[in-house]
């Protein structure tokens, strides 16, 4: 197996053989498939196997792999050069597109990753309020910056690292973590130290402990509590931005956070992140204000162009209802297949994202519920599906994603593959 050979080589020159931890298959065992190429809903490994891909680069590829419009756009700008360290029209166009989708947004700052976006959002919130504490939710992931590595989701959960070595105590002491969907806990913390809290940061639909939906009133409650205590509300829409709506969860529920962070979809598969909001907050960023943030490759023309091409297709096609009904079909198909096999499970989903929890619980609303899910069964299902040509994320805590290339036939084939896979379990 070429993947095996490459993984051997990789481990000799890269920590764990990968550039990001979950990719190493540590949570499910086995050898990671080295990828050769992608096309639409499919990904091909270096051994010539084809898989229906539900990883989709962990969220960016809402149009599927190698979408012709994105490739064409990149081919247009590529010969002009790859980076200038100077402003371009493409940045302005992408910022305008984001503003048009989020009506209250006035200014947008581009960075190179979601991590940078949330990191900067926190700096901005601290500068704006003159306070230091951050309130976050257990199981939510906001990138790998120090203040967020407290009970974080994604790789942090997969490897059971409650916080990471190398993060100074002083940093994590400023982060308070409470259960997702727990308004009482939020009220309690604000009652105790509300005047010291700079911001509440939340994934408005959680996607890094699997998909966990906000209960009715949860997000509205965060908005009113933060407002009452003079703290900022940061919606981390790095996954949900332009995935669940043309806009995000904030526009769906008409809630106005003070800062929204974006990434993934807005880069169309190239490295990008952004933070945005009203001028009274965003205007504090240098050079308009005094809060420092910079980036050699920020606003990179290739990333801007891929993002623009992606958002243009989305705006023209508005595929969200279709994407939602496909996700629902798949979720129902999976529930049915597991049900017939007598395997208790909860399938949570929002538009274009879902996850399966192997739990006896009726609902999965927070990290404690997530933790009742069997990681062992997930590994078995993961490998059995891989054998049937379907690729899920190699961790029970990562969401699965659908693209517009995942049509009815692909979804049907996935459910058939699952039924085949379950015969071996
Ligand atoms: C992926 C993700 C991030 C981090 O983005 P990177 O580009 O990986 O740095 C932050 N927040 C959320 C909600 C994410 O899903």
Short mmCIF file of C-alpha atoms and ligand atoms in Angstrom, two decimals:
data_model
loop_
_atom_site.label_atom_id
_atom_site.label_comp_id
_atom_site.label_asym_id
_atom_site.label_seq_id
_atom_site.Cartn_x
_atom_site.Cartn_y
_atom_site.Cartn_z
CA UNK A 1 0.00 0.00 0.00
CA UNK A 2 1.52 3.33 -1.08
CA UNK A 3 -0.27 5.14 1.75
CA UNK A 4 1.57 2.92 4.20
CA UNK A 5 4.94 3.67 2.62
CA UNK A 6 4.26 7.37 2.54
CA UNK A 7 3.11 7.38 6.16
CA UNK A 8 6.38 5.67 7.14
CA UNK A 9 8.34 8.34 5.30
CA UNK A 10 6.18 11.13 6.69
CA UNK A 11 6.69 10.02 10.27
CA UNK A 12 10.42 10.29 9.81
CA UNK A 13 10.23 13.95 8.81
CA UNK A 14 7.01 15.34 10.36
CA UNK A 15 5.61 14.99 13.92
CA UNK A 16 3.17 12.08 13.74
CA UNK A 17 3.55 12.14 9.97
CA UNK A 18 0.93 14.86 9.46
CA UNK A 19 0.42 18.63 9.35
CA UNK A 20 -2.69 18.53 11.58
CA UNK A 21 -3.27 15.91 14.32
CA UNK A 22 -6.62 14.30 13.45
CA UNK A 23 -5.33 13.32 10.00
CA UNK A 24 -3.03 10.67 11.53
CA UNK A 25 -5.97 8.27 12.27
CA UNK A 26 -4.88 8.10 15.93
CA UNK A 27 -8.51 8.01 17.08
CA UNK A 28 -9.64 5.21 14.76
CA UNK A 29 -6.41 3.29 14.22
CA UNK A 30 -4.93 2.20 10.92
CA UNK A 31 -3.05 4.04 8.24
CA UNK A 32 -4.24 7.39 6.92
CA UNK A 33 -5.11 7.38 3.24
CA UNK A 34 -2.75 9.68 1.36
CA UNK A 35 -4.80 11.63 -1.13
CA UNK A 36 -3.97 12.00 -4.77
CA UNK A 37 -6.88 14.10 -5.97
CA UNK A 38 -10.49 15.03 -5.53
CA UNK A 39 -13.38 15.47 -7.92
CA UNK A 40 -16.87 16.59 -6.91
CA UNK A 41 -18.11 14.35 -4.11
CA UNK A 42 -15.19 11.94 -4.52
CA UNK A 43 -11.65 11.69 -3.26
CA UNK A 44 -8.98 9.34 -4.68
CA UNK A 45 -6.09 7.96 -2.67
CA UNK A 46 -2.60 7.19 -3.94
CA UNK A 47 -3.51 3.49 -4.20
CA UNK A 48 -6.25 4.22 -6.72
CA UNK A 49 -9.19 3.79 -4.33
CA UNK A 50 -12.18 6.08 -4.72
CA UNK A 51 -14.25 7.26 -1.76
CA UNK A 52 -17.36 9.38 -1.37
CA UNK A 53 -15.87 12.15 0.73
CA UNK A 54 -17.66 13.47 3.81
CA UNK A 55 -14.55 15.19 5.16
CA UNK A 56 -14.33 17.78 2.40
CA UNK A 57 -11.21 19.28 3.92
CA UNK A 58 -13.15 19.66 7.20
CA UNK A 59 -15.66 22.08 5.77
CA UNK A 60 -14.34 24.49 3.14
CA UNK A 61 -15.36 22.54 0.04
CA UNK A 62 -19.07 23.30 -0.08
CA UNK A 63 -19.01 22.97 -3.89
CA UNK A 64 -17.10 19.70 -3.76
CA UNK A 65 -13.56 19.01 -4.94
CA UNK A 66 -12.08 20.81 -7.92
CA UNK A 67 -15.25 22.71 -8.82
CA UNK A 68 -14.86 24.04 -12.40
CA UNK A 69 -15.77 27.63 -11.45
CA UNK A 70 -13.14 27.70 -8.71
CA UNK A 71 -10.48 26.15 -10.93
CA UNK A 72 -11.27 28.57 -13.74
CA UNK A 73 -11.05 31.55 -11.39
CA UNK A 74 -7.71 30.38 -10.03
CA UNK A 75 -6.36 29.82 -13.53
CA UNK A 76 -7.31 33.39 -14.41
CA UNK A 77 -5.37 35.00 -11.58
CA UNK A 78 -2.47 32.57 -11.28
CA UNK A 79 -0.39 33.95 -14.16
CA UNK A 80 -0.57 37.42 -12.60
CA UNK A 81 1.42 36.36 -9.56
CA UNK A 82 0.73 34.76 -6.22
CA UNK A 83 1.22 37.45 -3.57
CA UNK A 84 1.92 41.17 -3.55
CA UNK A 85 1.92 42.46 0.03
CA UNK A 86 -0.24 45.29 -1.27
CA UNK A 87 -4.01 45.83 -1.49
CA UNK A 88 -5.93 44.28 -4.37
CA UNK A 89 -9.38 44.68 -5.88
CA UNK A 90 -10.12 41.02 -5.04
CA UNK A 91 -10.01 41.75 -1.29
CA UNK A 92 -12.43 44.61 -1.71
CA UNK A 93 -14.80 42.40 -3.71
CA UNK A 94 -14.73 39.61 -1.13
CA UNK A 95 -15.21 42.07 1.75
CA UNK A 96 -18.19 43.60 -0.11
CA UNK A 97 -19.66 40.15 -0.71
CA UNK A 98 -19.40 39.33 3.00
CA UNK A 99 -20.95 42.68 3.94
CA UNK A 100 -23.86 42.05 1.60
CA UNK A 101 -24.52 38.68 3.25
CA UNK A 102 -24.29 39.95 6.85
CA UNK A 103 -26.32 43.18 6.87
CA UNK A 104 -24.86 44.62 10.09
CA UNK A 105 -21.24 44.02 9.09
CA UNK A 106 -19.38 47.22 8.23
CA UNK A 107 -15.71 46.21 8.19
CA UNK A 108 -13.90 42.97 7.36
CA UNK A 109 -10.29 42.01 8.17
CA UNK A 110 -8.77 39.09 6.25
CA UNK A 111 -6.30 36.72 7.88
CA UNK A 112 -4.93 33.31 6.89
CA UNK A 113 -6.85 30.90 9.12
CA UNK A 114 -9.79 30.56 11.45
CA UNK A 115 -7.32 30.39 14.33
CA UNK A 116 -6.00 33.85 13.53
CA UNK A 117 -9.52 35.20 13.16
CA UNK A 118 -10.71 34.11 16.61
CA UNK A 119 -7.37 35.03 18.19
CA UNK A 120 -7.70 38.54 16.82
CA UNK A 121 -11.38 38.73 17.79
CA UNK A 122 -10.43 38.09 21.42
CA UNK A 123 -7.66 40.70 21.33
CA UNK A 124 -10.15 43.17 19.92
CA UNK A 125 -12.76 42.34 22.57
CA UNK A 126 -10.20 42.78 25.34
CA UNK A 127 -9.07 46.10 23.90
CA UNK A 128 -12.62 47.32 23.48
CA UNK A 129 -13.76 46.42 27.01
CA UNK A 130 -10.51 46.77 28.98
CA UNK A 131 -11.33 43.35 30.49
CA UNK A 132 -9.50 40.03 30.27
CA UNK A 133 -11.81 37.09 30.90
CA UNK A 134 -13.24 35.03 28.06
CA UNK A 135 -16.24 32.73 28.42
CA UNK A 136 -16.37 29.74 26.07
CA UNK A 137 -18.26 26.45 25.89
CA UNK A 138 -17.01 22.92 26.52
CA UNK A 139 -16.49 21.08 23.26
CA UNK A 140 -16.39 24.23 21.12
CA UNK A 141 -13.23 24.72 19.11
CA UNK A 142 -11.96 28.13 18.11
CA UNK A 143 -8.60 27.24 16.62
CA UNK A 144 -5.36 26.46 18.43
CA UNK A 145 -4.51 29.84 19.99
CA UNK A 146 -3.61 29.62 23.69
CA UNK A 147 -6.73 31.13 25.28
CA UNK A 148 -8.98 28.56 23.57
CA UNK A 149 -7.15 25.41 24.57
CA UNK A 150 -9.39 24.84 27.55
CA UNK A 151 -11.86 21.99 27.13
CA UNK A 152 -11.65 22.50 23.39
CA UNK A 153 -13.27 20.40 20.69
CA UNK A 154 -11.84 18.96 17.46
CA UNK A 155 -8.31 17.53 17.88
CA UNK A 156 -8.32 18.62 21.53
CA UNK A 157 -11.23 16.28 22.16
CA UNK A 158 -10.02 13.51 19.92
CA UNK A 159 -6.82 13.20 21.87
CA UNK A 160 -8.38 14.00 25.22
CA UNK A 161 -6.16 17.00 25.83
CA UNK A 162 -8.16 19.24 28.18
CA UNK A 163 -5.58 21.91 27.63
CA UNK A 164 -2.21 21.66 26.00
CA UNK A 165 1.26 21.62 27.55
CA UNK A 166 3.03 24.81 26.59
CA UNK A 167 0.08 27.06 27.34
CA UNK A 168 0.90 29.43 30.23
CA UNK A 169 -1.35 29.22 33.26
CA UNK A 170 -1.96 32.95 33.10
CA UNK A 171 -3.55 32.49 29.69
CA UNK A 172 -5.94 29.67 30.49
CA UNK A 173 -6.79 31.29 33.83
CA UNK A 174 -8.49 33.97 31.78
CA UNK A 175 -10.72 31.42 30.04
CA UNK A 176 -13.89 30.15 31.68
CA UNK A 177 -15.57 27.14 30.15
CA UNK A 178 -19.19 26.10 30.73
CA UNK A 179 -21.45 23.46 29.14
CA UNK A 180 -22.97 24.24 25.74
CA UNK A 181 -26.68 25.08 25.80
CA UNK A 182 -26.49 25.85 29.54
CA UNK A 183 -27.93 29.33 30.01
CA UNK A 184 -28.00 28.88 33.78
CA UNK A 185 -24.24 28.32 33.89
CA UNK A 186 -23.69 31.45 31.79
CA UNK A 187 -25.89 33.51 34.13
CA UNK A 188 -24.07 32.10 37.12
CA UNK A 189 -20.63 33.08 35.74
CA UNK A 190 -21.83 36.57 34.81
CA UNK A 191 -23.32 36.96 38.28
CA UNK A 192 -19.96 36.10 39.78
CA UNK A 193 -17.59 38.09 37.54
CA UNK A 194 -19.63 39.78 34.82
CA UNK A 195 -17.66 43.05 35.04
CA UNK A 196 -14.44 41.21 34.15
CA UNK A 197 -15.69 39.33 31.10
CA UNK A 198 -14.48 40.75 27.80
CA UNK A 199 -16.39 38.37 25.56
CA UNK A 200 -18.43 35.25 25.17
CA UNK A 201 -17.25 33.22 22.21
CA UNK A 202 -19.47 30.51 20.79
CA UNK A 203 -19.96 28.29 17.78
CA UNK A 204 -23.63 29.17 17.15
CA UNK A 205 -24.04 25.64 15.80
CA UNK A 206 -21.29 23.56 17.36
CA UNK A 207 -19.36 21.51 14.84
CA UNK A 208 -16.22 20.41 16.63
CA UNK A 209 -17.68 17.90 19.10
CA UNK A 210 -19.77 16.58 16.28
CA UNK A 211 -22.80 18.67 15.35
CA UNK A 212 -24.62 20.02 18.40
CA UNK A 213 -27.49 22.42 17.78
CA UNK A 214 -28.28 25.42 19.98
CA UNK A 215 -31.50 24.97 21.91
CA UNK A 216 -34.21 27.53 21.46
CA UNK A 217 -33.33 30.73 23.27
CA UNK A 218 -29.68 29.81 23.94
CA UNK A 219 -28.12 32.21 21.44
CA UNK A 220 -30.65 34.96 22.17
CA UNK A 221 -29.86 34.53 25.86
CA UNK A 222 -26.15 35.00 25.19
CA UNK A 223 -26.92 38.17 23.29
CA UNK A 224 -29.00 39.71 26.07
CA UNK A 225 -26.66 38.63 28.92
CA UNK A 226 -23.54 39.99 27.21
CA UNK A 227 -25.29 43.23 26.36
CA UNK A 228 -26.49 43.66 29.92
CA UNK A 229 -22.96 43.23 31.30
CA UNK A 230 -21.08 45.20 28.65
CA UNK A 231 -19.28 42.14 27.25
CA UNK A 232 -18.92 41.42 23.55
CA UNK A 233 -20.50 38.43 21.82
CA UNK A 234 -18.32 36.62 19.29
CA UNK A 235 -19.97 34.17 16.92
CA UNK A 236 -17.38 31.79 15.57
CA UNK A 237 -18.93 31.00 12.19
CA UNK A 238 -15.76 29.54 10.71
CA UNK A 239 -17.71 26.37 9.87
CA UNK A 240 -21.25 27.71 9.58
CA UNK A 241 -20.50 30.87 7.57
CA UNK A 242 -21.91 30.37 4.04
CA UNK A 243 -22.40 26.66 4.78
CA UNK A 244 -25.81 26.73 6.42
CA UNK A 245 -27.12 29.92 4.76
CA UNK A 246 -25.81 32.61 2.43
CA UNK A 247 -24.61 34.36 5.57
CA UNK A 248 -24.63 32.28 8.72
CA UNK A 249 -26.43 31.35 11.90
CA UNK A 250 -26.43 35.01 12.92
CA UNK A 251 -28.39 35.99 9.82
CA UNK A 252 -30.67 32.95 10.09
CA UNK A 253 -31.81 33.90 13.59
CA UNK A 254 -31.35 37.62 13.08
CA UNK A 255 -29.02 37.90 16.06
CA UNK A 256 -26.32 40.54 15.86
CA UNK A 257 -23.06 39.48 17.51
CA UNK A 258 -20.32 42.10 17.97
CA UNK A 259 -17.78 40.10 16.00
CA UNK A 260 -18.20 37.22 13.56
CA UNK A 261 -15.26 35.05 12.62
CA UNK A 262 -15.21 33.29 9.26
CA UNK A 263 -12.92 30.89 7.43
CA UNK A 264 -13.27 27.58 5.59
CA UNK A 265 -15.99 28.21 2.92
CA UNK A 266 -14.94 31.84 2.28
CA UNK A 267 -11.55 30.60 1.04
CA UNK A 268 -12.98 28.04 -1.36
CA UNK A 269 -10.32 25.53 -0.28
CA UNK A 270 -7.41 27.93 0.07
CA UNK A 271 -6.08 29.15 3.43
CA UNK A 272 -8.16 32.05 4.71
CA UNK A 273 -9.91 33.52 7.70
CA UNK A 274 -11.75 36.75 8.43
CA UNK A 275 -13.27 38.70 11.26
CA UNK A 276 -15.99 41.23 10.77
CA UNK A 277 -18.45 43.47 12.56
CA UNK A 278 -19.51 47.05 13.05
CA UNK A 279 -17.04 49.89 12.64
CA UNK A 280 -17.15 50.82 16.34
CA UNK A 281 -15.39 47.52 17.12
CA UNK A 282 -13.59 46.61 13.87
CA UNK A 283 -12.31 50.17 13.49
CA UNK A 284 -10.08 49.58 16.52
CA UNK A 285 -7.85 47.37 14.37
CA UNK A 286 -4.59 48.87 13.11
CA UNK A 287 -4.04 50.96 11.06
CA UNK A 288 -7.47 52.56 11.69
CA UNK A 289 -7.08 51.94 15.42
CA UNK A 290 -4.42 50.78 17.82
CA UNK A 291 -5.03 47.03 18.14
CA UNK A 292 -2.20 45.35 16.28
CA UNK A 293 -2.72 42.55 13.79
CA UNK A 294 -0.91 41.88 10.53
CA UNK A 295 -0.05 39.16 8.01
CA UNK A 296 2.47 38.75 5.18
CA UNK A 297 0.06 36.68 3.10
CA UNK A 298 -3.23 38.11 4.40
CA UNK A 299 -5.74 38.83 1.66
CA UNK A 300 -3.76 36.54 -0.62
CA UNK A 301 -5.04 36.96 -4.19
CA UNK A 302 -5.43 33.24 -4.87
CA UNK A 303 -7.39 32.70 -1.66
CA UNK A 304 -9.54 35.78 -2.31
CA UNK A 305 -10.28 34.61 -5.85
CA UNK A 306 -11.17 31.05 -4.81
CA UNK A 307 -13.42 32.45 -2.08
CA UNK A 308 -15.09 34.88 -4.46
CA UNK A 309 -15.69 32.19 -7.07
CA UNK A 310 -17.23 29.93 -4.40
CA UNK A 311 -19.49 32.65 -3.02
CA UNK A 312 -20.54 33.68 -6.52
CA UNK A 313 -21.70 30.14 -7.31
CA UNK A 314 -23.50 29.99 -3.97
CA UNK A 315 -25.23 33.32 -4.51
CA UNK A 316 -26.34 32.35 -8.00
CA UNK A 317 -27.48 28.82 -7.19
CA UNK A 318 -28.65 29.33 -3.58
CA UNK A 319 -28.29 25.58 -3.00
CA UNK A 320 -29.09 25.72 0.70
CA UNK A 321 -32.58 24.21 0.63
CA UNK A 322 -31.37 21.41 -1.56
CA UNK A 323 -28.30 20.89 0.61
CA UNK A 324 -30.51 20.78 3.68
CA UNK A 325 -32.87 18.21 2.23
CA UNK A 326 -29.95 16.01 1.08
CA UNK A 327 -28.46 16.21 4.56
CA UNK A 328 -31.83 15.28 6.01
CA UNK A 329 -32.20 12.36 3.58
CA UNK A 330 -28.79 11.07 4.57
CA UNK A 331 -29.45 11.53 8.28
CA UNK A 332 -32.76 9.66 7.97
CA UNK A 333 -31.14 6.94 5.85
CA UNK A 334 -28.42 6.45 8.45
CA UNK A 335 -30.87 6.45 11.37
CA UNK A 336 -32.88 3.79 9.54
CA UNK A 337 -29.84 1.61 8.77
CA UNK A 338 -28.54 1.72 12.35
CA UNK A 339 -32.07 1.26 13.68
CA UNK A 340 -32.64 -1.92 11.64
CA UNK A 341 -29.38 -3.25 13.03
CA UNK A 342 -30.50 -2.42 16.59
CA UNK A 343 -27.69 0.10 17.14
CA UNK A 344 -28.92 3.04 19.21
CA UNK A 345 -27.77 6.36 17.83
CA UNK A 346 -28.53 10.05 17.54
CA UNK A 347 -27.87 11.79 14.23
CA UNK A 348 -27.62 15.57 14.60
CA UNK A 349 -27.54 17.76 11.52
CA UNK A 350 -27.79 21.25 10.13
CA UNK A 351 -27.54 22.24 6.47
CA UNK A 352 -24.60 20.41 4.88
CA UNK A 353 -23.21 19.05 8.17
CA UNK A 354 -24.09 16.08 10.35
CA UNK A 355 -22.75 13.63 12.88
CA UNK A 356 -23.63 10.26 14.34
CA UNK A 357 -23.45 9.64 18.07
CA UNK A 358 -23.65 6.04 19.24
CA UNK A 359 -25.45 6.71 22.48
CA UNK A 360 -28.50 5.50 24.36
CA UNK A 361 -29.42 9.11 25.13
CA UNK A 362 -32.42 10.61 23.38
CA UNK A 363 -30.66 13.85 22.49
CA UNK A 364 -27.13 15.19 22.28
CA UNK A 365 -27.04 18.78 23.55
CA UNK A 366 -23.61 19.23 25.10
CA UNK A 367 -20.19 17.68 25.57
CA UNK A 368 -21.36 15.41 28.39
CA UNK A 369 -23.92 13.85 26.03
CA UNK A 370 -21.26 13.60 23.30
CA UNK A 371 -18.98 11.71 25.65
CA UNK A 372 -21.59 8.97 26.15
CA UNK A 373 -21.11 8.09 22.50
CA UNK A 374 -19.08 4.96 21.77
CA UNK A 375 -15.77 5.87 20.14
CA UNK A 376 -15.08 2.17 19.65
CA UNK A 377 -18.22 1.67 17.59
CA UNK A 378 -17.41 4.81 15.61
CA UNK A 379 -14.00 3.33 14.70
CA UNK A 380 -15.64 0.12 13.54
CA UNK A 381 -18.19 1.95 11.43
CA UNK A 382 -15.48 4.26 10.09
CA UNK A 383 -13.31 1.37 8.86
CA UNK A 384 -16.23 -0.68 7.55
CA UNK A 385 -17.42 2.35 5.56
CA UNK A 386 -13.93 2.99 4.26
CA UNK A 387 -13.99 -0.58 2.96
CA UNK A 388 -17.24 0.25 1.15
CA UNK A 389 -15.82 3.41 -0.40
CA UNK A 390 -17.15 6.06 1.97
CA UNK A 391 -14.85 8.37 3.89
CA UNK A 392 -15.93 9.90 7.19
CA UNK A 393 -13.61 11.96 9.37
CA UNK A 394 -11.17 9.76 11.30
CA UNK A 395 -12.51 10.96 14.65
CA UNK A 396 -15.90 10.64 16.34
CA UNK A 397 -15.78 14.35 17.25
CA UNK A 398 -15.45 15.84 13.78
CA UNK A 399 -18.59 16.72 11.83
CA UNK A 400 -19.24 15.18 8.45
CA UNK A 401 -19.87 17.58 5.58
CA UNK A 402 -21.88 17.50 2.36
CA UNK A 403 -21.21 19.49 -0.77
CA UNK A 404 -23.48 20.50 -3.62
CA UNK A 405 -21.85 17.63 -5.56
CA UNK A 406 -23.38 15.13 -3.11
CA UNK A 407 -26.52 14.57 -5.17
CA UNK A 408 -29.39 12.21 -4.48
CA UNK A 409 -27.56 9.32 -6.08
CA UNK A 410 -24.43 9.84 -3.97
CA UNK A 411 -26.56 9.99 -0.82
CA UNK A 412 -28.41 6.83 -1.81
CA UNK A 413 -25.15 5.05 -2.53
CA UNK A 414 -23.85 6.12 0.89
CA UNK A 415 -26.82 4.59 2.68
CA UNK A 416 -26.37 1.36 0.67
CA UNK A 417 -22.68 1.35 1.56
CA UNK A 418 -23.61 1.75 5.21
CA UNK A 419 -25.98 -1.19 5.01
CA UNK A 420 -23.17 -3.21 3.42
CA UNK A 421 -20.73 -2.04 6.08
CA UNK A 422 -23.09 -2.97 8.91
CA UNK A 423 -23.20 -6.58 7.71
CA UNK A 424 -19.54 -6.84 8.78
CA UNK A 425 -20.08 -5.36 12.23
C1 LIG B 1 -11.79 25.13 11.87
C2 LIG B 1 -12.24 26.04 12.92
C3 LIG B 1 -11.42 27.05 13.44
C4 LIG B 1 -9.97 27.15 13.10
O1 LIG B 1 -9.76 27.42 11.76
P1 LIG B 1 -8.33 27.04 11.11
O2 LIG B 1 -8.43 27.60 9.74
O3 LIG B 1 -8.23 25.55 11.18
O4 LIG B 1 -7.30 27.72 11.94
C5 LIG B 1 -11.97 27.95 14.33
N1 LIG B 1 -13.25 27.87 14.70
C6 LIG B 1 -14.07 26.91 14.24
C7 LIG B 1 -15.49 26.89 14.65
C8 LIG B 1 -13.58 25.96 13.34
O5 LIG B 1 -14.37 24.98 12.92
#
